Amino acid sequence: MRKEVYHISLRTSQMINVVRLIMIIGVIYVHTIPVLDTIDSPIITAFASLMRGPIGTSGIALFFFLSSILTYKKEFAFKSNFRKKCSSLLLPYVAFISFWILVVFVMQLYDPLLALFHFDSQVVLWGKPVIQWSLLDWFDAYTGFVHGTPFVYPFWFIRDLFLVNIFASLIKKAVDSNPYISGIVLLAMSIALMQIGTYGLTLFSFALGYYVVKFDISLEKVDNINIGLILVGYIAIISCFSIPFKCIYYVLVFPLVIVANILYLRIGYYLIDKKHDKYLLKIAPWSFGIFCFHEYFLRFFRKIASLIIPQIPVLVIIECCILPIVLCLFCLLICKILNSLPFSPLKLLLGGRGSKSSKR
């Protein structure tokens, strides 16, 4: 058994579970933002831009940061980590993409079903029916290396997390050899990678997690940082993103990630300490399942909502607020039902996450 090199207390472990669930709910809210595109309002437009941009970006970065800490908390061994990530990331990634490709393929045989799920040409692999895909299309559906994202759009996160784990050993060796010079090099690489996608954010956040482990920095130290100061810094950095210069993004995104991480950890600890986590901890084991199921069901829910709810601004805003919660509960119900089956493959498909009992 590998030796523990970084201790995570029960309080911190519960905080991580709660924060990951909250962040996944936040992801669903970000993916619901297109509902607001029908509202012609500069305030709504600015809000949507912030949610899609700096706020959403900082939330995703926290996943990589926490995953890095959990990866390095025990003595790191490439082979054992690779096997674990194949079962916890690669298997769910391939299985769920295959499932949704099959769903779309079946729906393409009957157009009314396709319309009901509110698929646009981009989601149905740029207007091509599955039956007409070339080998390159199939490759891109599973990797997203051509168009940037795989067939299930949010799974770019799982893809990037798996890829950075392949280089986890190199990151560790570099930082161990000279943490200061390596920090400068990793930051420069992160900035360069930001030019071609999300890889820079992934590398920076994952490396940041190892620095926390290497220098044995307890996450609970965020309790000592004034929450008011954190909020002021967070709001100030986000406000700067309105400056119409692209270089601003590359200058501020990394300080934003650090400040946002501190803020989200403080919120997580607050919920734990105030005992507001009772139900969140019960749902937390299913957070990855909610993530895996949400994207296409969100399209279905959006289509249904647009048919039964008058698309006037006030009701659209209410729809945007309520829809993610309804969807989370729906995906949770699916996970619970599938998990209750005698020979349920769900736990395998979720990479060992979830359980018959999600007791605290």
Tab-separated table of C-alpha atoms in Angstrom, residues 171 173-191 203-204 207-208 210-211 214-215 254:
chain	number	residue	atom	x	y	z
A	171	ILE	CA	5.191	17.447	-13.371
A	173	LYS	CA	9.786	15.316	-11.079
A	174	ALA	CA	10.136	18.835	-12.485
A	175	VAL	CA	8.770	20.504	-9.360
A	176	ASP	CA	10.823	18.246	-7.074
A	177	SER	CA	14.038	19.083	-8.928
A	178	ASN	CA	13.602	22.862	-8.665
A	179	PRO	CA	10.162	24.123	-7.588
A	180	TYR	CA	10.910	27.776	-8.363
A	181	ILE	CA	12.336	27.480	-11.851
A	182	SER	CA	9.821	24.742	-12.671
A	183	GLY	CA	7.043	27.045	-11.480
A	184	ILE	CA	8.132	29.722	-13.947
A	185	VAL	CA	8.426	27.176	-16.770
A	186	LEU	CA	5.031	25.600	-15.988
A	187	LEU	CA	3.397	29.045	-15.888
A	188	ALA	CA	4.947	29.957	-19.255
A	189	MET	CA	3.772	26.641	-20.707
A	190	SER	CA	0.283	27.240	-19.314
A	191	ILE	CA	0.099	30.672	-20.925
A	203	LEU	CA	-1.781	22.253	-16.507
A	204	PHE	CA	-1.676	25.300	-14.222
A	207	ALA	CA	0.549	21.771	-11.033
A	208	LEU	CA	-0.805	24.135	-8.376
A	210	TYR	CA	1.073	19.411	-6.440
A	211	TYR	CA	2.696	22.525	-4.968
A	214	LYS	CA	4.846	19.214	-1.849
A	215	PHE	CA	4.958	22.094	0.615
A	254	PHE	CA	-4.222	32.549	-13.327
